[in-house]
Amino acid sequence: MDDLDKALGDISSIRREMAHSTQFRGYGPATLAATGALAFLASAAQATWLPEPASHMPAYLGLWIATAVLGSTLTGTQMYRRSRRMHSGLSDEMIQMAVEQFLPAVGAGALMTLALFLYAPSVLWMLPGLWQVIFSLGVFSSCRFLPRPMIATGAWYLLAGLVCISLGDSRALAPWTMGVGYGVGQLLAACILFVTAREGGDEI
């Protein structure tokens, strides 16, 4: 049994090493573009129903958290199905690797939002910028197993987040800060995946 356990452990290690050296193809351009469109729709909804978000922070947070959850659900569902097709036997390892790269950023963003909401509500205007900076870190962390041009997406989110923070007050809560930041960012990521998939002859 010891030999069998060792052999199974070796196989698992080999599969994980293969996953770490393989480009992840579980993200589909169409789904990422859809999440970008979702950000623009949420921005339009905010402009219509929350003209003064600083005075209605629970509603503002509810709108954008719901948007994030819906976008993550779409991306996660499509990632699972696409990975099964594109990576077949390595799909579990590839999905786990993708989640591990982004999970710290997601967790940090959620905990930071909760901490500011409970203990520092006066600086909640910083959230759009902080969210985008943290998201950029998740993108940068994932770049090692994504097409090289994807680093431009991380740079966009970092720049957009810093611009939001530099506004210095509740102007950072304007609809365009999240709509443009995430809408353009997700569409940029979708374009990069579309172009690289066509160049590599992969499924789009």
Coordinates of N, CA and C in Angstrom, one line a residue:
M1 N 0.8 -1.2 0.0 CA 0.0 0.0 0.0 C 0.9 1.3 0.0
D2 N 2.0 1.2 0.7 CA 2.9 2.4 0.7 C 3.4 2.7 -0.7
D3 N 3.7 1.6 -1.5 CA 4.2 1.9 -2.9 C 3.1 2.4 -3.7
L4 N 1.8 1.9 -3.5 CA 0.7 2.5 -4.3 C 0.4 3.9 -3.9
D5 N 0.5 4.2 -2.6 CA 0.2 5.6 -2.2 C 1.3 6.5 -2.8
K6 N 2.6 6.1 -2.8 CA 3.7 6.9 -3.3 C 3.5 7.1 -4.8
A7 N 3.0 6.0 -5.5 CA 2.8 6.1 -7.0 C 1.7 7.1 -7.3
L8 N 0.6 7.0 -6.5 CA -0.5 8.0 -6.7 C -0.1 9.4 -6.4
G9 N 0.7 9.5 -5.4 CA 1.2 10.9 -5.0 C 2.1 11.4 -6.1
D10 N 2.9 10.6 -6.7 CA 3.8 11.0 -7.8 C 3.0 11.4 -9.0
I11 N 2.0 10.6 -9.3 CA 1.1 11.0 -10.5 C 0.4 12.3 -10.2
S12 N -0.1 12.5 -9.0 CA -0.7 13.8 -8.7 C 0.2 15.0 -8.9
S13 N 1.5 14.8 -8.4 CA 2.5 15.8 -8.5 C 2.8 16.1 -10.0
I14 N 2.9 15.1 -10.8 CA 3.2 15.2 -12.2 C 2.0 16.0 -12.9
R15 N 0.8 15.6 -12.6 CA -0.3 16.3 -13.2 C -0.4 17.8 -12.8
R16 N 0.0 18.1 -11.6 CA 0.0 19.4 -11.1 C 1.1 20.2 -11.8
E17 N 2.2 19.6 -12.0 CA 3.3 20.3 -12.7 C 3.0 20.6 -14.1
M18 N 2.3 19.6 -14.8 CA 1.8 19.8 -16.1 C 0.8 20.9 -16.2
A19 N -0.1 21.0 -15.2 CA -1.0 22.1 -15.2 C -0.3 23.5 -15.1
H20 N 0.7 23.5 -14.2 CA 1.4 24.8 -14.0 C 2.2 25.2 -15.2
S21 N 2.5 24.3 -16.1 CA 3.3 24.7 -17.3 C 2.4 24.8 -18.6
T22 N 1.1 24.7 -18.4 CA 0.1 24.7 -19.5 C -0.7 26.0 -19.5
Q23 N -0.8 26.6 -20.6 CA -1.6 27.9 -20.7 C -3.1 27.5 -20.5
F24 N -3.7 28.3 -19.6 CA -5.1 28.0 -19.2 C -6.0 28.6 -20.3
R25 N -6.9 27.7 -20.8 CA -7.8 28.1 -21.9 C -9.3 28.1 -21.5
G26 N -9.5 28.1 -20.2 CA -10.8 28.0 -19.7 C -11.7 29.3 -19.7
Y27 N -11.0 30.4 -19.9 CA -11.8 31.7 -20.0 C -12.2 31.9 -21.5
G28 N -13.5 32.1 -21.7 CA -14.0 32.3 -23.1 C -14.2 33.8 -23.4
P29 N -13.8 34.3 -24.6 CA -13.9 35.7 -24.9 C -15.4 36.2 -24.8
A30 N -16.3 35.4 -25.3 CA -17.7 35.8 -25.3 C -18.2 36.0 -23.8
T31 N -17.9 35.2 -22.9 CA -18.3 35.3 -21.5 C -17.7 36.5 -20.9
L32 N -16.4 36.8 -21.1 CA -15.8 37.9 -20.5 C -16.4 39.2 -21.1
A33 N -16.7 39.2 -22.4 CA -17.3 40.4 -23.0 C -18.7 40.6 -22.4
A34 N -19.4 39.5 -22.1 CA -20.7 39.6 -21.5 C -20.6 40.2 -20.1
T35 N -19.6 39.9 -19.3 CA -19.4 40.5 -18.0 C -19.1 42.0 -18.2
G36 N -18.4 42.4 -19.2 CA -18.1 43.8 -19.5 C -19.4 44.5 -19.8
A37 N -20.2 43.9 -20.6 CA -21.6 44.5 -20.9 C -22.4 44.6 -19.6
L38 N -22.3 43.6 -18.7 CA -23.0 43.7 -17.5 C -22.5 44.9 -16.6
A39 N -21.2 45.2 -16.6 CA -20.7 46.3 -15.9 C -21.3 47.6 -16.4
F40 N -21.4 47.7 -17.8 CA -22.0 48.9 -18.3 C -23.5 49.1 -18.0
L41 N -24.2 47.9 -17.9 CA -25.6 47.9 -17.6 C -25.8 48.4 -16.1
A42 N -24.9 47.8 -15.2 CA -25.0 48.2 -13.8 C -24.7 49.7 -13.7
S43 N -23.8 50.2 -14.5 CA -23.4 51.6 -14.4 C -24.6 52.5 -14.8
A44 N -25.3 52.0 -15.9 CA -26.5 52.7 -16.3 C -27.6 52.7 -15.3
A45 N -27.8 51.5 -14.6 CA -28.8 51.4 -13.5 C -28.4 52.3 -12.4
Q46 N -27.2 52.4 -12.0 CA -26.8 53.4 -11.0 C -27.1 54.8 -11.3
A47 N -26.8 55.2 -12.6 CA -27.0 56.5 -13.0 C -28.5 56.9 -12.9
T48 N -29.4 55.9 -13.2 CA -30.8 56.1 -13.2 C -31.4 56.1 -11.8
W49 N -31.0 55.1 -11.0 CA -31.7 55.0 -9.7 C -30.9 55.4 -8.5
L50 N -29.6 55.7 -8.7 CA -28.8 56.1 -7.5 C -28.0 57.3 -7.9
P51 N -28.6 58.4 -8.2 CA -27.9 59.6 -8.6 C -26.9 60.2 -7.5
E52 N -27.2 59.9 -6.3 CA -26.4 60.3 -5.2 C -25.9 59.1 -4.3
P53 N -25.0 58.3 -4.9 CA -24.7 57.0 -4.2 C -24.1 57.2 -2.8
A54 N -23.4 58.4 -2.6 CA -22.8 58.6 -1.3 C -23.8 58.6 -0.1
S55 N -25.0 59.0 -0.5 CA -26.1 59.0 0.5 C -26.9 57.7 0.6
H56 N -26.5 56.8 -0.2 CA -27.2 55.5 -0.3 C -26.2 54.4 -0.4
M57 N -25.2 54.3 0.4 CA -24.1 53.3 0.3 C -24.6 51.9 0.3
P58 N -25.5 51.5 1.2 CA -26.0 50.1 1.1 C -26.5 49.7 -0.2
A59 N -27.3 50.6 -0.8 CA -27.8 50.3 -2.2 C -26.7 50.2 -3.2
Y60 N -25.8 51.2 -3.1 CA -24.6 51.2 -4.0 C -23.8 49.9 -3.9
L61 N -23.5 49.5 -2.7 CA -22.8 48.2 -2.5 C -23.6 47.0 -3.0
G62 N -24.9 47.1 -2.7 CA -25.7 45.9 -3.2 C -25.7 45.8 -4.7
L63 N -25.8 46.9 -5.4 CA -25.8 46.9 -6.8 C -24.5 46.3 -7.4
W64 N -23.4 46.8 -6.9 CA -22.1 46.3 -7.5 C -21.7 45.0 -7.0
I65 N -22.1 44.6 -5.7 CA -21.8 43.3 -5.3 C -22.6 42.2 -6.0
A66 N -23.9 42.6 -6.3 CA -24.7 41.7 -7.0 C -24.2 41.5 -8.5
T67 N -23.7 42.6 -9.0 CA -23.1 42.6 -10.4 C -21.9 41.7 -10.4
A68 N -21.1 41.8 -9.3 CA -19.8 41.0 -9.3 C -20.2 39.5 -9.1
V69 N -21.2 39.2 -8.3 CA -21.6 37.8 -8.1 C -22.1 37.2 -9.3
L70 N -23.0 38.0 -10.1 CA -23.5 37.5 -11.3 C -22.4 37.2 -12.3
G71 N -21.5 38.2 -12.5 CA -20.4 38.1 -13.4 C -19.5 36.9 -13.1
S72 N -19.2 36.7 -11.8 CA -18.4 35.6 -11.3 C -19.1 34.2 -11.6
T73 N -20.4 34.2 -11.4 CA -21.2 33.0 -11.7 C -21.1 32.6 -13.1
L74 N -21.3 33.6 -14.0 CA -21.2 33.4 -15.5 C -19.8 32.9 -15.8
T75 N -18.8 33.6 -15.3 CA -17.5 33.2 -15.7 C -17.1 31.8 -15.1
G76 N -17.5 31.5 -13.9 CA -17.2 30.3 -13.3 C -17.8 29.1 -14.0
T77 N -19.1 29.3 -14.3 CA -19.8 28.2 -15.0 C -19.2 27.9 -16.4
Q78 N -18.9 29.0 -17.1 CA -18.4 28.8 -18.4 C -16.9 28.2 -18.4
M79 N -16.2 28.7 -17.3 CA -14.8 28.2 -17.2 C -14.8 26.7 -16.9
Y80 N -15.8 26.2 -16.1 CA -15.8 24.8 -15.8 C -16.1 24.0 -17.0
R81 N -17.1 24.4 -17.8 CA -17.5 23.7 -19.0 C -16.5 23.7 -20.1
R82 N -15.9 24.9 -20.3 CA -14.9 25.1 -21.3 C -13.6 24.3 -20.9
S83 N -13.2 24.3 -19.7 CA -12.0 23.5 -19.2 C -12.2 22.0 -19.5
R84 N -13.4 21.5 -19.3 CA -13.7 20.1 -19.5 C -13.4 19.8 -21.0
R85 N -13.7 20.7 -21.9 CA -13.5 20.5 -23.3 C -12.1 20.7 -23.7
M86 N -11.5 21.8 -23.2 CA -10.2 22.2 -23.7 C -9.0 21.5 -23.0
H87 N -9.2 21.1 -21.7 CA -8.1 20.5 -21.0 C -8.4 19.0 -20.6
S88 N -9.5 18.6 -20.9 CA -10.0 17.2 -20.7 C -9.4 16.6 -19.4
G89 N -8.4 15.7 -19.4 CA -7.9 15.0 -18.2 C -7.3 15.9 -17.2
L90 N -6.8 17.1 -17.6 CA -6.2 18.0 -16.7 C -7.1 19.1 -16.2
S91 N -8.4 19.0 -16.5 CA -9.3 20.1 -16.2 C -9.4 20.4 -14.8
D92 N -9.4 19.4 -13.9 CA -9.6 19.7 -12.5 C -8.4 20.5 -12.0
E93 N -7.2 20.1 -12.4 CA -6.0 20.8 -11.9 C -5.9 22.2 -12.5
M94 N -6.4 22.4 -13.7 CA -6.3 23.7 -14.4 C -7.3 24.6 -13.7
I95 N -8.5 24.1 -13.4 CA -9.5 25.0 -12.7 C -9.0 25.3 -11.3
Q96 N -8.5 24.4 -10.6 CA -7.9 24.6 -9.3 C -6.8 25.7 -9.3
M97 N -6.0 25.6 -10.3 CA -4.9 26.6 -10.4 C -5.4 28.0 -10.7
A98 N -6.4 28.1 -11.6 CA -7.0 29.4 -11.9 C -7.7 30.0 -10.7
V99 N -8.4 29.2 -9.9 CA -9.1 29.7 -8.7 C -8.1 30.1 -7.7
E100 N -7.0 29.3 -7.5 CA -6.0 29.7 -6.5 C -5.3 31.0 -6.8
Q101 N -5.2 31.3 -8.1 CA -4.5 32.6 -8.4 C -5.4 33.8 -8.1
F102 N -6.7 33.7 -8.3 CA -7.6 34.8 -8.1 C -8.2 34.9 -6.7
L103 N -8.3 33.8 -6.0 CA -9.0 33.7 -4.7 C -8.4 34.7 -3.7
P104 N -7.1 34.9 -3.5 CA -6.6 35.8 -2.5 C -7.1 37.2 -2.8
A105 N -7.1 37.7 -4.1 CA -7.6 39.0 -4.4 C -9.1 39.1 -4.1
V106 N -9.9 38.1 -4.4 CA -11.3 38.2 -4.1 C -11.6 38.2 -2.6
G107 N -10.8 37.4 -1.8 CA -11.0 37.4 -0.4 C -10.6 38.7 0.2
A108 N -9.5 39.3 -0.2 CA -9.0 40.6 0.3 C -10.0 41.7 0.0
G109 N -10.6 41.7 -1.2 CA -11.5 42.7 -1.6 C -12.8 42.6 -0.7
A110 N -13.3 41.4 -0.5 CA -14.5 41.2 0.3 C -14.2 41.7 1.8
L111 N -13.1 41.2 2.4 CA -12.8 41.6 3.7 C -12.6 43.1 3.9
M112 N -11.9 43.7 2.9 CA -11.7 45.1 3.0 C -13.0 45.9 2.9
T113 N -13.9 45.5 2.0 CA -15.2 46.1 1.9 C -16.0 46.1 3.2
L114 N -16.0 44.9 3.8 CA -16.7 44.7 5.1 C -16.1 45.6 6.2
A115 N -14.7 45.6 6.3 CA -14.1 46.4 7.3 C -14.4 47.9 7.1
L116 N -14.3 48.4 5.9 CA -14.6 49.9 5.7 C -16.0 50.2 6.0
F117 N -16.9 49.3 5.6 CA -18.4 49.5 5.8 C -18.7 49.6 7.3
L118 N -18.1 48.7 8.1 CA -18.4 48.7 9.5 C -17.6 49.7 10.3
Y119 N -16.4 50.0 9.9 CA -15.6 50.8 10.8 C -15.0 52.1 10.3
A120 N -15.1 52.3 9.0 CA -14.6 53.5 8.4 C -15.5 54.0 7.2
P121 N -16.8 54.2 7.5 CA -17.8 54.5 6.4 C -17.4 55.9 5.8
S122 N -16.7 56.7 6.4 CA -16.3 58.0 5.8 C -15.4 57.9 4.6
V123 N -14.7 56.7 4.5 CA -13.8 56.6 3.3 C -14.3 55.5 2.3
L124 N -15.6 55.2 2.4 CA -16.2 54.3 1.4 C -16.1 54.7 0.0
W125 N -15.9 56.0 -0.2 CA -15.7 56.5 -1.6 C -14.5 55.9 -2.3
M126 N -13.6 55.4 -1.5 CA -12.4 54.8 -2.0 C -12.6 53.4 -2.6
L127 N -13.7 52.8 -2.4 CA -14.0 51.4 -2.8 C -13.8 51.2 -4.3
P128 N -14.4 52.0 -5.1 CA -14.2 51.7 -6.6 C -12.8 51.6 -7.0
G129 N -11.9 52.5 -6.5 CA -10.5 52.5 -6.8 C -9.8 51.3 -6.2
L130 N -10.1 51.0 -4.9 CA -9.5 49.9 -4.2 C -9.9 48.5 -4.8
W131 N -11.2 48.4 -5.2 CA -11.6 47.2 -5.9 C -10.8 46.9 -7.2
Q132 N -10.6 48.0 -7.9 CA -10.0 47.8 -9.2 C -8.5 47.5 -9.0
V133 N -7.8 48.2 -8.1 CA -6.4 47.9 -7.8 C -6.3 46.4 -7.3
I134 N -7.1 46.0 -6.5 CA -7.1 44.6 -6.0 C -7.3 43.6 -7.1
F135 N -8.3 43.9 -8.0 CA -8.6 43.1 -9.1 C -7.4 43.0 -10.1
S136 N -6.7 44.1 -10.2 CA -5.5 44.1 -11.1 C -4.5 43.1 -10.5
L137 N -4.3 43.0 -9.2 CA -3.4 42.1 -8.6 C -3.8 40.7 -9.0
G138 N -5.1 40.4 -8.9 CA -5.5 39.0 -9.3 C -5.2 38.7 -10.8
V139 N -5.4 39.8 -11.7 CA -5.1 39.6 -13.1 C -3.6 39.4 -13.3
F140 N -2.7 40.2 -12.6 CA -1.3 40.0 -12.7 C -0.8 38.7 -12.2
S141 N -1.5 38.2 -11.1 CA -1.1 36.9 -10.6 C -1.5 35.8 -11.6
S142 N -2.5 36.0 -12.3 CA -3.0 34.9 -13.3 C -2.2 35.0 -14.6
C143 N -1.5 36.1 -14.9 CA -0.9 36.3 -16.2 C 0.1 35.2 -16.5
R144 N 0.7 34.5 -15.6 CA 1.7 33.5 -15.9 C 1.2 32.3 -16.6
F145 N -0.1 32.1 -16.5 CA -0.7 30.9 -17.3 C -1.7 31.4 -18.3
L146 N -1.7 32.7 -18.6 CA -2.6 33.3 -19.6 C -1.8 33.9 -20.7
P147 N -2.4 34.2 -21.9 CA -1.6 34.8 -23.0 C -0.8 36.1 -22.5
R148 N 0.4 36.2 -22.9 CA 1.2 37.3 -22.4 C 0.6 38.7 -22.5
P149 N -0.1 39.0 -23.6 CA -0.7 40.3 -23.7 C -1.8 40.6 -22.6
M150 N -2.2 39.6 -21.8 CA -3.2 39.8 -20.8 C -2.6 40.8 -19.7
I151 N -1.3 41.0 -19.7 CA -0.8 41.9 -18.7 C -1.3 43.3 -18.9
A152 N -1.7 43.6 -20.1 CA -2.3 44.9 -20.4 C -3.6 45.1 -19.7
T153 N -4.4 44.0 -19.5 CA -5.6 44.1 -18.7 C -5.3 44.5 -17.2
G154 N -4.3 43.8 -16.7 CA -3.9 44.1 -15.3 C -3.5 45.6 -15.2
A155 N -2.7 46.1 -16.2 CA -2.3 47.4 -16.1 C -3.5 48.4 -16.2
W156 N -4.5 48.1 -17.0 CA -5.7 48.9 -17.2 C -6.4 49.0 -15.8
Y157 N -6.6 47.9 -15.2 CA -7.3 47.9 -13.9 C -6.5 48.7 -12.8
L158 N -5.2 48.6 -12.9 CA -4.4 49.3 -11.9 C -4.5 50.8 -12.2
L159 N -4.4 51.2 -13.4 CA -4.5 52.6 -13.8 C -5.9 53.2 -13.5
A160 N -6.9 52.4 -13.8 CA -8.3 52.9 -13.5 C -8.5 53.0 -12.0
G161 N -8.0 52.1 -11.3 CA -8.2 52.2 -9.8 C -7.5 53.4 -9.2
L162 N -6.3 53.7 -9.7 CA -5.5 54.8 -9.2 C -6.2 56.1 -9.6
V163 N -6.8 56.2 -10.8 CA -7.5 57.4 -11.2 C -8.7 57.6 -10.3
C164 N -9.4 56.5 -9.9 CA -10.6 56.7 -9.0 C -10.1 57.2 -7.7
I165 N -9.1 56.6 -7.1 CA -8.6 57.1 -5.8 C -8.1 58.5 -5.9
S166 N -7.5 58.9 -7.0 CA -7.0 60.3 -7.1 C -8.1 61.3 -7.2
L167 N -9.3 60.9 -7.4 CA -10.4 61.9 -7.4 C -10.6 62.5 -6.0
G168 N -10.3 61.7 -5.0 CA -10.2 62.2 -3.6 C -11.5 62.4 -2.9
D169 N -12.6 62.1 -3.4 CA -13.9 62.3 -2.7 C -15.0 61.5 -3.3
S170 N -16.2 61.8 -3.1 CA -17.4 61.0 -3.5 C -17.5 61.0 -5.0
R171 N -16.8 61.8 -5.7 CA -16.8 61.7 -7.2 C -16.4 60.3 -7.7
A172 N -15.6 59.6 -6.8 CA -15.2 58.3 -7.2 C -16.3 57.3 -7.2
L173 N -17.5 57.7 -6.7 CA -18.6 56.8 -6.7 C -19.5 57.0 -7.9
A174 N -19.1 57.9 -8.8 CA -19.9 58.2 -10.0 C -20.0 56.9 -10.8
P175 N -21.1 56.8 -11.6 CA -21.4 55.5 -12.4 C -20.2 55.2 -13.3
W176 N -19.6 56.2 -13.9 CA -18.6 55.9 -14.9 C -17.3 55.2 -14.3
T177 N -17.1 55.4 -13.0 CA -15.8 54.9 -12.5 C -15.8 53.3 -12.5
M178 N -16.9 52.7 -12.1 CA -17.0 51.3 -12.2 C -17.4 50.8 -13.6
G179 N -18.3 51.5 -14.2 CA -18.7 51.1 -15.6 C -17.6 51.1 -16.6
V180 N -16.9 52.2 -16.6 CA -15.7 52.2 -17.6 C -14.6 51.3 -17.1
G181 N -14.3 51.3 -15.8 CA -13.2 50.5 -15.3 C -13.4 49.1 -15.6
Y182 N -14.5 48.5 -15.2 CA -14.7 47.0 -15.4 C -15.2 46.7 -16.8
G183 N -16.0 47.6 -17.4 CA -16.5 47.4 -18.7 C -15.4 47.3 -19.7
V184 N -14.6 48.3 -19.7 CA -13.4 48.3 -20.7 C -12.5 47.2 -20.3
G185 N -12.2 47.0 -19.0 CA -11.3 46.0 -18.7 C -11.7 44.6 -19.1
Q186 N -12.9 44.3 -18.9 CA -13.4 42.9 -19.4 C -13.4 42.8 -20.9
L187 N -13.8 43.9 -21.6 CA -13.8 43.8 -23.0 C -12.4 43.7 -23.6
L188 N -11.4 44.4 -22.9 CA -10.0 44.3 -23.3 C -9.5 42.8 -23.1
A189 N -9.9 42.2 -22.0 CA -9.5 40.8 -21.8 C -10.1 39.9 -22.8
A190 N -11.4 40.2 -23.2 CA -12.1 39.3 -24.2 C -11.4 39.5 -25.5
C191 N -11.0 40.7 -25.9 CA -10.4 40.9 -27.2 C -9.0 40.2 -27.2
I192 N -8.3 40.2 -26.2 CA -7.0 39.6 -26.1 C -7.1 38.1 -26.3
L193 N -8.1 37.5 -25.6 CA -8.3 36.1 -25.7 C -8.8 35.7 -27.1
F194 N -9.7 36.5 -27.6 CA -10.2 36.2 -29.0 C -9.0 36.2 -30.0
V195 N -8.2 37.2 -30.0 CA -7.1 37.3 -30.9 C -6.1 36.2 -30.7
T196 N -5.7 35.9 -29.5 CA -4.7 34.9 -29.3 C -5.3 33.5 -29.6
A197 N -6.6 33.3 -29.4 CA -7.2 32.0 -29.7 C -7.2 31.8 -31.2
R198 N -7.5 32.8 -32.0 CA -7.5 32.7 -33.4 C -6.1 32.5 -33.9
E199 N -5.1 33.2 -33.4 CA -3.7 33.0 -33.8 C -3.2 31.6 -33.5
G200 N -3.7 31.0 -32.4 CA -3.3 29.7 -32.0 C -4.1 28.6 -32.6
G201 N -5.2 28.9 -33.3 CA -6.1 27.9 -33.9 C -7.0 27.2 -32.8
D202 N -7.2 27.9 -31.7 CA -8.0 27.3 -30.6 C -9.4 27.6 -30.8
E203 N -10.3 26.9 -30.0 CA -11.7 27.1 -30.0 C -11.9 28.5 -29.4
I204 N -12.8 29.3 -30.0 CA -13.2 30.6 -29.5 C -14.5 30.6 -28.8

